[in-house]
JSON list of C-alpha atoms in Angstrom, two decimals:
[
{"chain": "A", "resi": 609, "resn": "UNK", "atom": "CA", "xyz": [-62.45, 55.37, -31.07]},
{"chain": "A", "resi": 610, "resn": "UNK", "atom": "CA", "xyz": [-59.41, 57.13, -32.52]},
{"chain": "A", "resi": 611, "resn": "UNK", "atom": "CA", "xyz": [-56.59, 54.99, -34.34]},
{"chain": "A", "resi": 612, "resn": "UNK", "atom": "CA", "xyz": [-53.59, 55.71, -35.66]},
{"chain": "A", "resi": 613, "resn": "UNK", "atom": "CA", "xyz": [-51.81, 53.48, -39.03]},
{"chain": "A", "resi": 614, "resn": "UNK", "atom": "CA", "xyz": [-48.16, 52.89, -39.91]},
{"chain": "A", "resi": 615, "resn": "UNK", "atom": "CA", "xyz": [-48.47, 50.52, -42.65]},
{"chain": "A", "resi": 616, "resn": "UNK", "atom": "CA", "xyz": [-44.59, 50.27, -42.99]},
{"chain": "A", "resi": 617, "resn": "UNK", "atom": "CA", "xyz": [-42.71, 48.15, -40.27]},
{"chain": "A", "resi": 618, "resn": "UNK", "atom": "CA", "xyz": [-39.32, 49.13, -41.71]},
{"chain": "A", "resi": 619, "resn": "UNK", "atom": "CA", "xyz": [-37.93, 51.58, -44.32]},
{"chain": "A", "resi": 620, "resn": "UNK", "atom": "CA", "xyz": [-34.44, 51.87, -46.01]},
{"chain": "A", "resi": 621, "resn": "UNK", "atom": "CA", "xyz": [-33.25, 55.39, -47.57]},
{"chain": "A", "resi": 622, "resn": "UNK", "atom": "CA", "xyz": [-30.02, 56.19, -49.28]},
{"chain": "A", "resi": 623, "resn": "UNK", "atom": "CA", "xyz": [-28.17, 59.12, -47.23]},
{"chain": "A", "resi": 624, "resn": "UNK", "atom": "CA", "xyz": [-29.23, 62.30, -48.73]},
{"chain": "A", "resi": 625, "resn": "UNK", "atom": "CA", "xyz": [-32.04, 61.03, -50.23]},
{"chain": "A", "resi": 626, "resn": "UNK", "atom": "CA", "xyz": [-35.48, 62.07, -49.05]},
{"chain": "A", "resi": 627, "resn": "UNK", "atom": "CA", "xyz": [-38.17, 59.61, -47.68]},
{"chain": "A", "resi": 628, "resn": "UNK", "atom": "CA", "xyz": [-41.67, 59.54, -46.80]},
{"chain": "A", "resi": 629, "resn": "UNK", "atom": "CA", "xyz": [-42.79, 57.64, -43.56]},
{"chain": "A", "resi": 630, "resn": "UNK", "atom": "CA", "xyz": [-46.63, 57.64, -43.76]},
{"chain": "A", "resi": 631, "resn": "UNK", "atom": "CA", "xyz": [-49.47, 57.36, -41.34]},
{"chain": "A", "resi": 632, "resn": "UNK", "atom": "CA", "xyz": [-53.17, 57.52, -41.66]},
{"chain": "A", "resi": 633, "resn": "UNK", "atom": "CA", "xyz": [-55.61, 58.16, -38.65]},
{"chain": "A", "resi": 634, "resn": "UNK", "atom": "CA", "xyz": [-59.22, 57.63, -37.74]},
{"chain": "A", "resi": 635, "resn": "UNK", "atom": "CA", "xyz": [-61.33, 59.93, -35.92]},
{"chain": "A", "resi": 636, "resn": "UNK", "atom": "CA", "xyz": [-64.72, 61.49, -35.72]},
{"chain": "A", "resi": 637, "resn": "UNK", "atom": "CA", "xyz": [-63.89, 64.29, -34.12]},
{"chain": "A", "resi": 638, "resn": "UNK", "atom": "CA", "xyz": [-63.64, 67.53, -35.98]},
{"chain": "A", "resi": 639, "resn": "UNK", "atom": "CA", "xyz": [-60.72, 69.22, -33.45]},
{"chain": "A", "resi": 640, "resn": "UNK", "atom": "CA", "xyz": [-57.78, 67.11, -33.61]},
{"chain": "A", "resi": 641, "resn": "UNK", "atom": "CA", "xyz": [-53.38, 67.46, -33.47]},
{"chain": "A", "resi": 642, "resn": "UNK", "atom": "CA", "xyz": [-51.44, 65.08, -35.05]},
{"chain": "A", "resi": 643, "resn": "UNK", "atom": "CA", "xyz": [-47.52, 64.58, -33.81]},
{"chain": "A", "resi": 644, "resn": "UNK", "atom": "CA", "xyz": [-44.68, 62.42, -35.10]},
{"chain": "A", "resi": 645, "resn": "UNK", "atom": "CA", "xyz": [-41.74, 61.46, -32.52]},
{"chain": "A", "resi": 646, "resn": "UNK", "atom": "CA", "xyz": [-38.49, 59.92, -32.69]},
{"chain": "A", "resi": 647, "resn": "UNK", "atom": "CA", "xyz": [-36.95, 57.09, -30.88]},
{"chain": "A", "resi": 648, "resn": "UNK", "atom": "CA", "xyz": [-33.52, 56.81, -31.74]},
{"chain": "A", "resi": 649, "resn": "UNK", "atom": "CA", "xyz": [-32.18, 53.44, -29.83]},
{"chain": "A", "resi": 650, "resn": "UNK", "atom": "CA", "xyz": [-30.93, 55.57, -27.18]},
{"chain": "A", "resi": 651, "resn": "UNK", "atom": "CA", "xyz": [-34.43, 55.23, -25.96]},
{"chain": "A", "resi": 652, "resn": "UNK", "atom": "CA", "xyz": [-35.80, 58.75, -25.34]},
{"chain": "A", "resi": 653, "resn": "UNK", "atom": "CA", "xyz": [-38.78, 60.15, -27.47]},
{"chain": "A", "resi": 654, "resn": "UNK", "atom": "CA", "xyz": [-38.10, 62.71, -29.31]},
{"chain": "A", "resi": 655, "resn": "UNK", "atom": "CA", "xyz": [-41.22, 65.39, -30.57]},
{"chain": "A", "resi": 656, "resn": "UNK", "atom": "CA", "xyz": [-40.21, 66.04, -34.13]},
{"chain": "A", "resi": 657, "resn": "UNK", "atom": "CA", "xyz": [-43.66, 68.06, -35.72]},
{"chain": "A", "resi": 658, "resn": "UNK", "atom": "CA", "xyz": [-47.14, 68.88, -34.81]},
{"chain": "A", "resi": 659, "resn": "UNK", "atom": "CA", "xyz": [-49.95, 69.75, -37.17]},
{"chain": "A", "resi": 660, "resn": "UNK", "atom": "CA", "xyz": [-53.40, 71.15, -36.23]},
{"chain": "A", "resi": 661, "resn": "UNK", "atom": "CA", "xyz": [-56.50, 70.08, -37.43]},
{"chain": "A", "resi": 662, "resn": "UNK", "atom": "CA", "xyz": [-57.28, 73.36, -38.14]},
{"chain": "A", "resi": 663, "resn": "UNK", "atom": "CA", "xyz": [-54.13, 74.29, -39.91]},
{"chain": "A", "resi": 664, "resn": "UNK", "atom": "CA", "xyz": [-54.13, 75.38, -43.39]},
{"chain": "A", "resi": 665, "resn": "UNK", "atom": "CA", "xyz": [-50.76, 74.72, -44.49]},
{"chain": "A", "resi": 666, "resn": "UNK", "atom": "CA", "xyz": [-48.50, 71.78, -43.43]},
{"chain": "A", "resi": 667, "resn": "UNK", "atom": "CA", "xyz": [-46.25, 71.76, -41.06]},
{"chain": "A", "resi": 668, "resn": "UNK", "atom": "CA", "xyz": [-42.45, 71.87, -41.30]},
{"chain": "A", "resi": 669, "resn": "UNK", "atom": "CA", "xyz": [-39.55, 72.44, -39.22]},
{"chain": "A", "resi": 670, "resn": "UNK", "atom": "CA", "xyz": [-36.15, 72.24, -40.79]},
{"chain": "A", "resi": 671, "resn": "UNK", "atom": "CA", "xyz": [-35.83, 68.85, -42.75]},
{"chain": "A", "resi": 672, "resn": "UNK", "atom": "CA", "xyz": [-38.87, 67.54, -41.44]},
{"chain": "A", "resi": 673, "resn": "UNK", "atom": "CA", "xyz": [-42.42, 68.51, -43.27]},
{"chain": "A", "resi": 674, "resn": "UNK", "atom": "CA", "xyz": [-45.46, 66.67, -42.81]},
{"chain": "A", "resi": 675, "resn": "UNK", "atom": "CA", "xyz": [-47.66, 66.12, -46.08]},
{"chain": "A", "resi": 676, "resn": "UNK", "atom": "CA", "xyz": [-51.43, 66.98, -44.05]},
{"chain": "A", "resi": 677, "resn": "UNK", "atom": "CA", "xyz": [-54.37, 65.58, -46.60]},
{"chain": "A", "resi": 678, "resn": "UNK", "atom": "CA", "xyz": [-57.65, 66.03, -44.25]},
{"chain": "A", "resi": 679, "resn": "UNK", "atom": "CA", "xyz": [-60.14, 64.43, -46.83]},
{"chain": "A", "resi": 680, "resn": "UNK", "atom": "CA", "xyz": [-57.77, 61.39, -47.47]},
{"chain": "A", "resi": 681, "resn": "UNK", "atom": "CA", "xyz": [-57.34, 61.74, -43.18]},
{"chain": "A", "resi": 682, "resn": "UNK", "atom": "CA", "xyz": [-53.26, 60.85, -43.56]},
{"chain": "A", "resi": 683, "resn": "UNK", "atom": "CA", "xyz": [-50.42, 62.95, -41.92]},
{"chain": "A", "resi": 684, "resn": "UNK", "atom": "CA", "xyz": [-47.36, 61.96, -43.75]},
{"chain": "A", "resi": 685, "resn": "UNK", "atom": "CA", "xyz": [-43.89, 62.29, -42.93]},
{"chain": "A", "resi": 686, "resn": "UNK", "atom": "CA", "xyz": [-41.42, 63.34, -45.01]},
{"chain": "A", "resi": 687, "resn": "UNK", "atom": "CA", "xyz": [-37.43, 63.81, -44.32]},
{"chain": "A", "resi": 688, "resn": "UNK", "atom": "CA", "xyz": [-35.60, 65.66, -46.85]},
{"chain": "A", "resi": 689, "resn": "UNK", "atom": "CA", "xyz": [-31.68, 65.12, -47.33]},
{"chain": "A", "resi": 690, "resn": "UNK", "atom": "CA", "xyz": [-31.69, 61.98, -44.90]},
{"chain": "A", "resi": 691, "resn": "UNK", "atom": "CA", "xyz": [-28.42, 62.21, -42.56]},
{"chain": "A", "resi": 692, "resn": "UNK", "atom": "CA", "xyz": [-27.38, 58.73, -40.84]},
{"chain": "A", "resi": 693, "resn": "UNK", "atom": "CA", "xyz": [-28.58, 59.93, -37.43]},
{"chain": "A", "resi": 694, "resn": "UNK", "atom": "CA", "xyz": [-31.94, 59.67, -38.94]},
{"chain": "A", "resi": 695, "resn": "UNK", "atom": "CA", "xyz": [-31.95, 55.88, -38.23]},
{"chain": "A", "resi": 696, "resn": "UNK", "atom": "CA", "xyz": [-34.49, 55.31, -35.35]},
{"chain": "A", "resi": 697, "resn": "UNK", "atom": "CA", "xyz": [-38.20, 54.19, -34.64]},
{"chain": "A", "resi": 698, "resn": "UNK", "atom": "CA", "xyz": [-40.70, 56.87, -36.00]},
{"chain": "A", "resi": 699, "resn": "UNK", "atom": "CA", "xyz": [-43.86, 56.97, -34.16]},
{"chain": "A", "resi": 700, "resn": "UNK", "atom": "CA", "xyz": [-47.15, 58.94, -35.69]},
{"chain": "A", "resi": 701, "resn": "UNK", "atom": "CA", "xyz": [-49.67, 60.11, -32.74]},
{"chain": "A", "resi": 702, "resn": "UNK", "atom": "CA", "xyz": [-53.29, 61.85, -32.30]},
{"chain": "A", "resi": 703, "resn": "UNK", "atom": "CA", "xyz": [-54.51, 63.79, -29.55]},
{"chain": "A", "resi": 704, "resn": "UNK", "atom": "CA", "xyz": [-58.31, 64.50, -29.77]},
{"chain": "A", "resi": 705, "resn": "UNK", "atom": "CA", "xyz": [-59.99, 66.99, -27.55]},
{"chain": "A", "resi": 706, "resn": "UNK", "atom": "CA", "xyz": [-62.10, 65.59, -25.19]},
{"chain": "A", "resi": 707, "resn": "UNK", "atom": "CA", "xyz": [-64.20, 66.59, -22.25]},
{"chain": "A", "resi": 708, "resn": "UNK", "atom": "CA", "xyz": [-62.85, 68.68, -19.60]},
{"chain": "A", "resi": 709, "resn": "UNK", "atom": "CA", "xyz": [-58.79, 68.56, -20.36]},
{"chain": "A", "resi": 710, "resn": "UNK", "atom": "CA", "xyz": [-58.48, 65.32, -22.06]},
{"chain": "A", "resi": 711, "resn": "UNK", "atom": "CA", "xyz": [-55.24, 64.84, -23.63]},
{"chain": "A", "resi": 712, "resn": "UNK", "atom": "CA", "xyz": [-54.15, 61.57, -24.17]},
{"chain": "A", "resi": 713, "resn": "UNK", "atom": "CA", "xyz": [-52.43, 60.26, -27.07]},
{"chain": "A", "resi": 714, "resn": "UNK", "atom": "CA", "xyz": [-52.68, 57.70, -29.58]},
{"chain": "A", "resi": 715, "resn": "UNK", "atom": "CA", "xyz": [-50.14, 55.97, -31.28]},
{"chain": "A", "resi": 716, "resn": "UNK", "atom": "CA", "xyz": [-49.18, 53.99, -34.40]},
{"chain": "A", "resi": 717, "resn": "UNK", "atom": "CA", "xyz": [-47.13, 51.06, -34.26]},
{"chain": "A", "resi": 718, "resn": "UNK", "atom": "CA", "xyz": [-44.13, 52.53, -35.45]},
{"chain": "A", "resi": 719, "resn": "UNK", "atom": "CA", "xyz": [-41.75, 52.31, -38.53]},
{"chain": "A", "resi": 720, "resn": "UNK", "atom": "CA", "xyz": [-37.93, 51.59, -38.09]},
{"chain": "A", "resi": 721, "resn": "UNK", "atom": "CA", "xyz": [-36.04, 53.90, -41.01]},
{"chain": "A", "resi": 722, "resn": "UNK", "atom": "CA", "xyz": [-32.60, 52.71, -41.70]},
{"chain": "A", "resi": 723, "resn": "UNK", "atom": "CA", "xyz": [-30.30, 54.99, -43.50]},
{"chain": "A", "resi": 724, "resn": "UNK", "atom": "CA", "xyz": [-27.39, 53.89, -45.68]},
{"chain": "A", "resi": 725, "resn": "UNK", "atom": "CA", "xyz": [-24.54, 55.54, -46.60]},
{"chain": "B", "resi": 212, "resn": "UNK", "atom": "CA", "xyz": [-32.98, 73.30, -19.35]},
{"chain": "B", "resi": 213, "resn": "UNK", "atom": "CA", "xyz": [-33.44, 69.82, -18.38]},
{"chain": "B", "resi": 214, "resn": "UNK", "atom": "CA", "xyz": [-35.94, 67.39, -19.78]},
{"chain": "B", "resi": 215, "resn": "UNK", "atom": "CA", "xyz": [-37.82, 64.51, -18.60]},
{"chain": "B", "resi": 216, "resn": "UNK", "atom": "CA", "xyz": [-36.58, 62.59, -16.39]},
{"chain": "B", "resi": 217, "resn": "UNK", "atom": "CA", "xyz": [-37.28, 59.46, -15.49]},
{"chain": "B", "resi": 218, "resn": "UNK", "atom": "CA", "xyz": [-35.28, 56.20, -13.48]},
{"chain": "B", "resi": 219, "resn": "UNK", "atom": "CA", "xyz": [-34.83, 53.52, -13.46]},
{"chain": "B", "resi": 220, "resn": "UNK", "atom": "CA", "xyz": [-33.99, 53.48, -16.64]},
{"chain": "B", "resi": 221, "resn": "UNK", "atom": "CA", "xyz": [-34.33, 49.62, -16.10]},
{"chain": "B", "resi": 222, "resn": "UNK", "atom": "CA", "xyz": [-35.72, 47.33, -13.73]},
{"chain": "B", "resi": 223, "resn": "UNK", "atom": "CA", "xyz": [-35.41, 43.79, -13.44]},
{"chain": "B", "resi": 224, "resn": "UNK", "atom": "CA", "xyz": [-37.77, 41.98, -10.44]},
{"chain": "B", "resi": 225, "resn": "UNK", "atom": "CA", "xyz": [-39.63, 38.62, -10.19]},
{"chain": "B", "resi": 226, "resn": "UNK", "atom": "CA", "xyz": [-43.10, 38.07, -10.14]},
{"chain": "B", "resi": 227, "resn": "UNK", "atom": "CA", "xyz": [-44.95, 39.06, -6.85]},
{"chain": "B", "resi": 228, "resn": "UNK", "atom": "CA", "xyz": [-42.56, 41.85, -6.36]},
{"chain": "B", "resi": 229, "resn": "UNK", "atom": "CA", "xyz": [-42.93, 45.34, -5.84]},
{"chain": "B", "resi": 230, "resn": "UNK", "atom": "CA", "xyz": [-41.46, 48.29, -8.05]},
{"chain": "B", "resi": 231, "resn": "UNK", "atom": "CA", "xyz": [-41.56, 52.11, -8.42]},
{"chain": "B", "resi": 232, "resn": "UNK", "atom": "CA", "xyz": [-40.65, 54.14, -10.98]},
{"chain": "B", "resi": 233, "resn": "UNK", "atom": "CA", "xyz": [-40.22, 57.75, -10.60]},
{"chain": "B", "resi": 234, "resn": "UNK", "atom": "CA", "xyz": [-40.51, 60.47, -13.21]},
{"chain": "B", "resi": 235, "resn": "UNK", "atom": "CA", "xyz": [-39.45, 64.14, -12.75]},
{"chain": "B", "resi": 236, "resn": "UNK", "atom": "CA", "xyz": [-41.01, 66.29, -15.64]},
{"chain": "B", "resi": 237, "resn": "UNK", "atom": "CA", "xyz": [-39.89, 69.93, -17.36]},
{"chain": "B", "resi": 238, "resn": "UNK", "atom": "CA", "xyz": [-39.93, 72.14, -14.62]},
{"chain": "B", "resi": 239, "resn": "UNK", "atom": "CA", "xyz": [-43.34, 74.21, -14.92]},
{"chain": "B", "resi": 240, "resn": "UNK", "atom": "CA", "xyz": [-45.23, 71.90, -17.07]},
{"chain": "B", "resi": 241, "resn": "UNK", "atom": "CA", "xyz": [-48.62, 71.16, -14.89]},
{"chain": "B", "resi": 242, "resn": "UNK", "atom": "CA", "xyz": [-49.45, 68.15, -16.85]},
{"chain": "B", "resi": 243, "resn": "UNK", "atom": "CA", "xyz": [-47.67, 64.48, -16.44]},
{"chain": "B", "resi": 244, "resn": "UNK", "atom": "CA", "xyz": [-48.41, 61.46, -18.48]},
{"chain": "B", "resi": 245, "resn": "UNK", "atom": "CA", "xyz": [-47.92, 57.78, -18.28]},
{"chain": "B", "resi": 246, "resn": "UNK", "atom": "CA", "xyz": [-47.41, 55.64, -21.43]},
{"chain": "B", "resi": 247, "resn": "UNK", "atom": "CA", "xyz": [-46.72, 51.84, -21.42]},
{"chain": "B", "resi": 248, "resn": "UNK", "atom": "CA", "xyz": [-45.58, 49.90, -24.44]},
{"chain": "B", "resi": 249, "resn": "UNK", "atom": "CA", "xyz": [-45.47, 46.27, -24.34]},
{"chain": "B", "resi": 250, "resn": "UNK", "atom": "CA", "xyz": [-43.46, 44.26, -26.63]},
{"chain": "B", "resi": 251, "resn": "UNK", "atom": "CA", "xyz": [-44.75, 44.27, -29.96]},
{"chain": "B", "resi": 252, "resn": "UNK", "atom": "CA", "xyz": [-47.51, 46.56, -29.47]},
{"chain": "B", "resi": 253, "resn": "UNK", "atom": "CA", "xyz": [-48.28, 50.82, -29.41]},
{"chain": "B", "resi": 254, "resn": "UNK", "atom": "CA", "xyz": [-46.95, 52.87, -26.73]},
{"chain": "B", "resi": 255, "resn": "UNK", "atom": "CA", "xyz": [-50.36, 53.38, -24.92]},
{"chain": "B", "resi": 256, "resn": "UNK", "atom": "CA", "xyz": [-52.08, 55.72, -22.57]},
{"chain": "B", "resi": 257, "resn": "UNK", "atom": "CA", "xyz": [-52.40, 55.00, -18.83]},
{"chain": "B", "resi": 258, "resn": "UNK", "atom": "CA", "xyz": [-53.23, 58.11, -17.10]},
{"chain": "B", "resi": 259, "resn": "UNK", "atom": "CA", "xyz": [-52.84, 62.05, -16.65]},
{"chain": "B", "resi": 260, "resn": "UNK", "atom": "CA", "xyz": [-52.30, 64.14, -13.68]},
{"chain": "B", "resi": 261, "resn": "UNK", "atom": "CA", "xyz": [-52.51, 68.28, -14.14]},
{"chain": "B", "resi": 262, "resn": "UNK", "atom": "CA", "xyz": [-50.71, 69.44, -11.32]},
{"chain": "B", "resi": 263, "resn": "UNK", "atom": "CA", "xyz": [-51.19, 66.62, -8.31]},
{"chain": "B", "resi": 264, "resn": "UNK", "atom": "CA", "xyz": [-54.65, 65.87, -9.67]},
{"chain": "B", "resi": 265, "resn": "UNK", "atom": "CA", "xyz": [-55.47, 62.83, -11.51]},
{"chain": "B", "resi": 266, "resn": "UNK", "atom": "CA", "xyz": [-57.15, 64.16, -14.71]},
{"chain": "B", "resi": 267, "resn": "UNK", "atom": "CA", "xyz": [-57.64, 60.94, -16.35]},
{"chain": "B", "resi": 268, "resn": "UNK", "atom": "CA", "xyz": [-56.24, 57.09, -15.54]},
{"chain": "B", "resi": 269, "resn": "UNK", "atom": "CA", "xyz": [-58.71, 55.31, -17.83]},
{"chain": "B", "resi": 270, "resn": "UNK", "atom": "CA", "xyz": [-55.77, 53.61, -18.91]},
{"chain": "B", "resi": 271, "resn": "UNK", "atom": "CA", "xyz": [-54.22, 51.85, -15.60]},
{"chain": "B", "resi": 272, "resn": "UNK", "atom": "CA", "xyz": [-54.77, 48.18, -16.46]},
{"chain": "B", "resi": 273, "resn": "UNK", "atom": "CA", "xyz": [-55.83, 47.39, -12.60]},
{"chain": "B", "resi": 274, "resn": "UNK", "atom": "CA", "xyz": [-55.86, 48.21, -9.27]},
{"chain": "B", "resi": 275, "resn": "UNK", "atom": "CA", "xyz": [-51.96, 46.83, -8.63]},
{"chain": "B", "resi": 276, "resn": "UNK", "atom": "CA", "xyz": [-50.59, 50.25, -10.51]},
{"chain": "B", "resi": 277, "resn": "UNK", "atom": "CA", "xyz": [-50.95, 53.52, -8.22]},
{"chain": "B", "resi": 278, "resn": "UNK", "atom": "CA", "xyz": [-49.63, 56.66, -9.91]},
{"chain": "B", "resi": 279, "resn": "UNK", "atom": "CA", "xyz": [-49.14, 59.14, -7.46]},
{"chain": "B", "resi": 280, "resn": "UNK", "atom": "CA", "xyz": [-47.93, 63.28, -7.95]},
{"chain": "B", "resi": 281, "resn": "UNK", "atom": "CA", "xyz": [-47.85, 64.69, -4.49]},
{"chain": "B", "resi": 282, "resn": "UNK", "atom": "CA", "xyz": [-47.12, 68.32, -4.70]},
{"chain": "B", "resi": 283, "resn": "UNK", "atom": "CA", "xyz": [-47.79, 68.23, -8.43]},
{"chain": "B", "resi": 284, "resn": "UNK", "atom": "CA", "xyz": [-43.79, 67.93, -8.69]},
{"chain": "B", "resi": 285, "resn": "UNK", "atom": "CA", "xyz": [-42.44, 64.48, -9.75]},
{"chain": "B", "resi": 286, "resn": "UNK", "atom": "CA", "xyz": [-44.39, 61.44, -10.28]},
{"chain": "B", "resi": 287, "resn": "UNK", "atom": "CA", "xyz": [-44.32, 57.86, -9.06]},
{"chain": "B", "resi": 288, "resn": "UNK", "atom": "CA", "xyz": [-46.11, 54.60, -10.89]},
{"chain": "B", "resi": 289, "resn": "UNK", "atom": "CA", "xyz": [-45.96, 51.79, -8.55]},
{"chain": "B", "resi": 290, "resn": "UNK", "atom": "CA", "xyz": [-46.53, 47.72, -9.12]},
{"chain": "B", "resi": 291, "resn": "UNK", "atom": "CA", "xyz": [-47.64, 45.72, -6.74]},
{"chain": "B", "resi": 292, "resn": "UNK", "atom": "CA", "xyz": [-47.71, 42.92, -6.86]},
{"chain": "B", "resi": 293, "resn": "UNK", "atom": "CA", "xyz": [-45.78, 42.69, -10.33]},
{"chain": "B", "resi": 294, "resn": "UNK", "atom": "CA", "xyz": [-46.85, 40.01, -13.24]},
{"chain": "B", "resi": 295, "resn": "UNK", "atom": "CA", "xyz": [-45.36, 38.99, -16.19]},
{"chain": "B", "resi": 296, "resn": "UNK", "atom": "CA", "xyz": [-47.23, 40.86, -18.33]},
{"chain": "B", "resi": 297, "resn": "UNK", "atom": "CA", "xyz": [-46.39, 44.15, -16.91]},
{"chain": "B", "resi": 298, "resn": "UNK", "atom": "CA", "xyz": [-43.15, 44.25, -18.65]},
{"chain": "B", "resi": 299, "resn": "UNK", "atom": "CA", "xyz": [-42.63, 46.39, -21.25]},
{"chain": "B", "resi": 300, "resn": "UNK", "atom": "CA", "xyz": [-41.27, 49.87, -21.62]},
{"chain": "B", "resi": 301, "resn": "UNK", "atom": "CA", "xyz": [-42.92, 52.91, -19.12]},
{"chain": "B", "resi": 302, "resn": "UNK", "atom": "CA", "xyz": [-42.72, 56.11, -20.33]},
{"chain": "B", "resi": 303, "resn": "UNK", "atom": "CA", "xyz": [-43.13, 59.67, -18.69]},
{"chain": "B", "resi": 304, "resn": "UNK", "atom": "CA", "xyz": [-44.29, 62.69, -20.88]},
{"chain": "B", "resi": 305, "resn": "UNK", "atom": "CA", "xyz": [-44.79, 66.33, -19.58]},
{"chain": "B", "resi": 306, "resn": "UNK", "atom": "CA", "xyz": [-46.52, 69.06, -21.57]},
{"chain": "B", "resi": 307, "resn": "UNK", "atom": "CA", "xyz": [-47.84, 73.02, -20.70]},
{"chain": "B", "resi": 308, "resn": "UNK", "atom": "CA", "xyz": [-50.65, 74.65, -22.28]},
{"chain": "B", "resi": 309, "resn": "UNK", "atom": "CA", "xyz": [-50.10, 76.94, -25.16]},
{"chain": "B", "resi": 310, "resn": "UNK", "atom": "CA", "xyz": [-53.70, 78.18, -26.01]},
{"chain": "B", "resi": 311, "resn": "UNK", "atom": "CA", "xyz": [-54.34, 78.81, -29.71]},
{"chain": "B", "resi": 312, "resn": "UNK", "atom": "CA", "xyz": [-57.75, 80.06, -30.87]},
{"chain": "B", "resi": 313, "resn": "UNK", "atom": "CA", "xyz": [-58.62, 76.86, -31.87]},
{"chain": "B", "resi": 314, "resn": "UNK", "atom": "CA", "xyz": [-56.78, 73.93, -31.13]},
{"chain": "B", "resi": 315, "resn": "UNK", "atom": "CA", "xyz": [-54.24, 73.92, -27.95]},
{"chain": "B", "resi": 316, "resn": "UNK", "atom": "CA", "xyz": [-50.96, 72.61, -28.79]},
{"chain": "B", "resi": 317, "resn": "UNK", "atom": "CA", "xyz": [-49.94, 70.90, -25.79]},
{"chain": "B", "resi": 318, "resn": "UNK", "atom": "CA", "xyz": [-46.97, 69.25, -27.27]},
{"chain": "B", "resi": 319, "resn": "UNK", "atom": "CA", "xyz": [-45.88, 66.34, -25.10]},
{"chain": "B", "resi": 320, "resn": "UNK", "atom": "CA", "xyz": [-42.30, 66.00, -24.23]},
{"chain": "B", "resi": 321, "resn": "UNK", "atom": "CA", "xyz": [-40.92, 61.95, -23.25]},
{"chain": "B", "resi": 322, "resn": "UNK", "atom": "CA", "xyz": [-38.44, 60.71, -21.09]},
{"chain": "B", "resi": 323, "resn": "UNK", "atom": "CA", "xyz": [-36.14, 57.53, -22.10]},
{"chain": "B", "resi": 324, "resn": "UNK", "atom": "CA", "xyz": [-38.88, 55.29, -20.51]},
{"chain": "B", "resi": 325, "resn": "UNK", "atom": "CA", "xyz": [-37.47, 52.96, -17.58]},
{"chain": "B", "resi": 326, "resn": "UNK", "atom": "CA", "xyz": [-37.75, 49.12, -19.14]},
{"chain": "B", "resi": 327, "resn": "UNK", "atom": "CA", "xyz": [-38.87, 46.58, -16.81]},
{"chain": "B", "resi": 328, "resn": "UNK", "atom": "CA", "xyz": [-38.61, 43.32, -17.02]},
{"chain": "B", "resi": 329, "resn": "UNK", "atom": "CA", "xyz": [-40.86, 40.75, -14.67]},
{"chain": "B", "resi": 330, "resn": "UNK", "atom": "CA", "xyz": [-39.46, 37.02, -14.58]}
]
């Protein structure tokens, strides 16, 4: 069975500063995508970055990167230069190929970043 | 172009009673998801239609949710009869192929979820 790990419930982060949300996963499959979203507390769930299992070099798009370490199977977050719109529920996900077109997701349990000014 | 949509966005009903929540996805994307997340606990699977077909509902929790997709358009999840410990936060996700050589992308793309609350 596939699981997901957010070992932090709740993070604080100075505005500007850069933090590190991390997540570790379990799987035996070989062919895997990991994804981190973005609730803010409007509610909506918001896809943020997607790395391949397959992918060589980690992911990044803008002021998000993910920090990808197969052997050590974790798919950390990090935000560089954290703005106060930040602030919201971070969720970590897998999607494992299945049979046929399974593609279901699994997800941590979350970590709430707060960011100060 | 518009997201997912879904409404409710909440729903308050007593035990026994009946609810349906609707989800309209992307326009084009062939796959539709369901996602519950009770309090406390991970957002979690409940099933997947491509087009109107149901791909995989391994996660409905029992027979008194019906996810329907007629025409492979918008979606419906219906309760009946509702419990206690069906509420918790529903959430519709949408997502169209993009073949790699490997490992298909399929990014998934969430509504706000419609919370309901049973009493």
């Amino acid at each position: 069975a596939q699981k997901i790990t957010q070992t932090q419930p709740g993070m604080f982060v100075q505005e500007k500063e850069a933090v590190t949300l991390d997540c570790t996963y379990d799987t035996s499959d070989q062919s895997y995508g990991l994804f981190w979203y973005k609730q803010p507390s409007s509610g909506e769930m918001i896809f943020l970055i997607y790395q391949g299992s397959y992918d060589e070099q980690n992911a990044t798009e803008g002021r998000y990167s993910l920090n990808f370490q197969k052997a050590r199977k974790s798919a950390n977050l990090v935000i560089s230069a954290s703005q106060l719109g930040d602030s919201a529920m971070y969720f970590c996900a897998m999607r494992v190929r299945g049979g046929g077109s399974n593609y279901k997701l699994t997800f941590g349990k979350g970590t709430l970043l707060t960011v100060n000014p | 172009e518009a997201g997912v949509t879904q409404f409710p966005s909440h729903s308050v009903i007593e035990k026994g009673q009946t609810v349906t929540l609707r989800c309209d996805p992307i326009s084009g994307h062939d796959n539709l998801y369901w996602y519950r997340r009770v309090m406390g606990k991970e957002i979690k699977f409940l099933l997947h239609f491509v087009k109107e077909s149901k791909q995989d509902e391994s996660g409905m929790p029992n027979n008194r949710f019906l996810a329907e997709r007629t025409g492979g358009t918008y979606s419906t999840l219906k309760v009946q009869p509702a419990e206690l410990e069906d509420s918790g936060v529903y959430f519709c996700a949408s997502s169209q192929d993009i073949a790699l050589p490997v490992e298909p992308k399929n990014i998934q793309y969430f509504g706000a979820g419609t919370r309901l609350s049973v009493l």
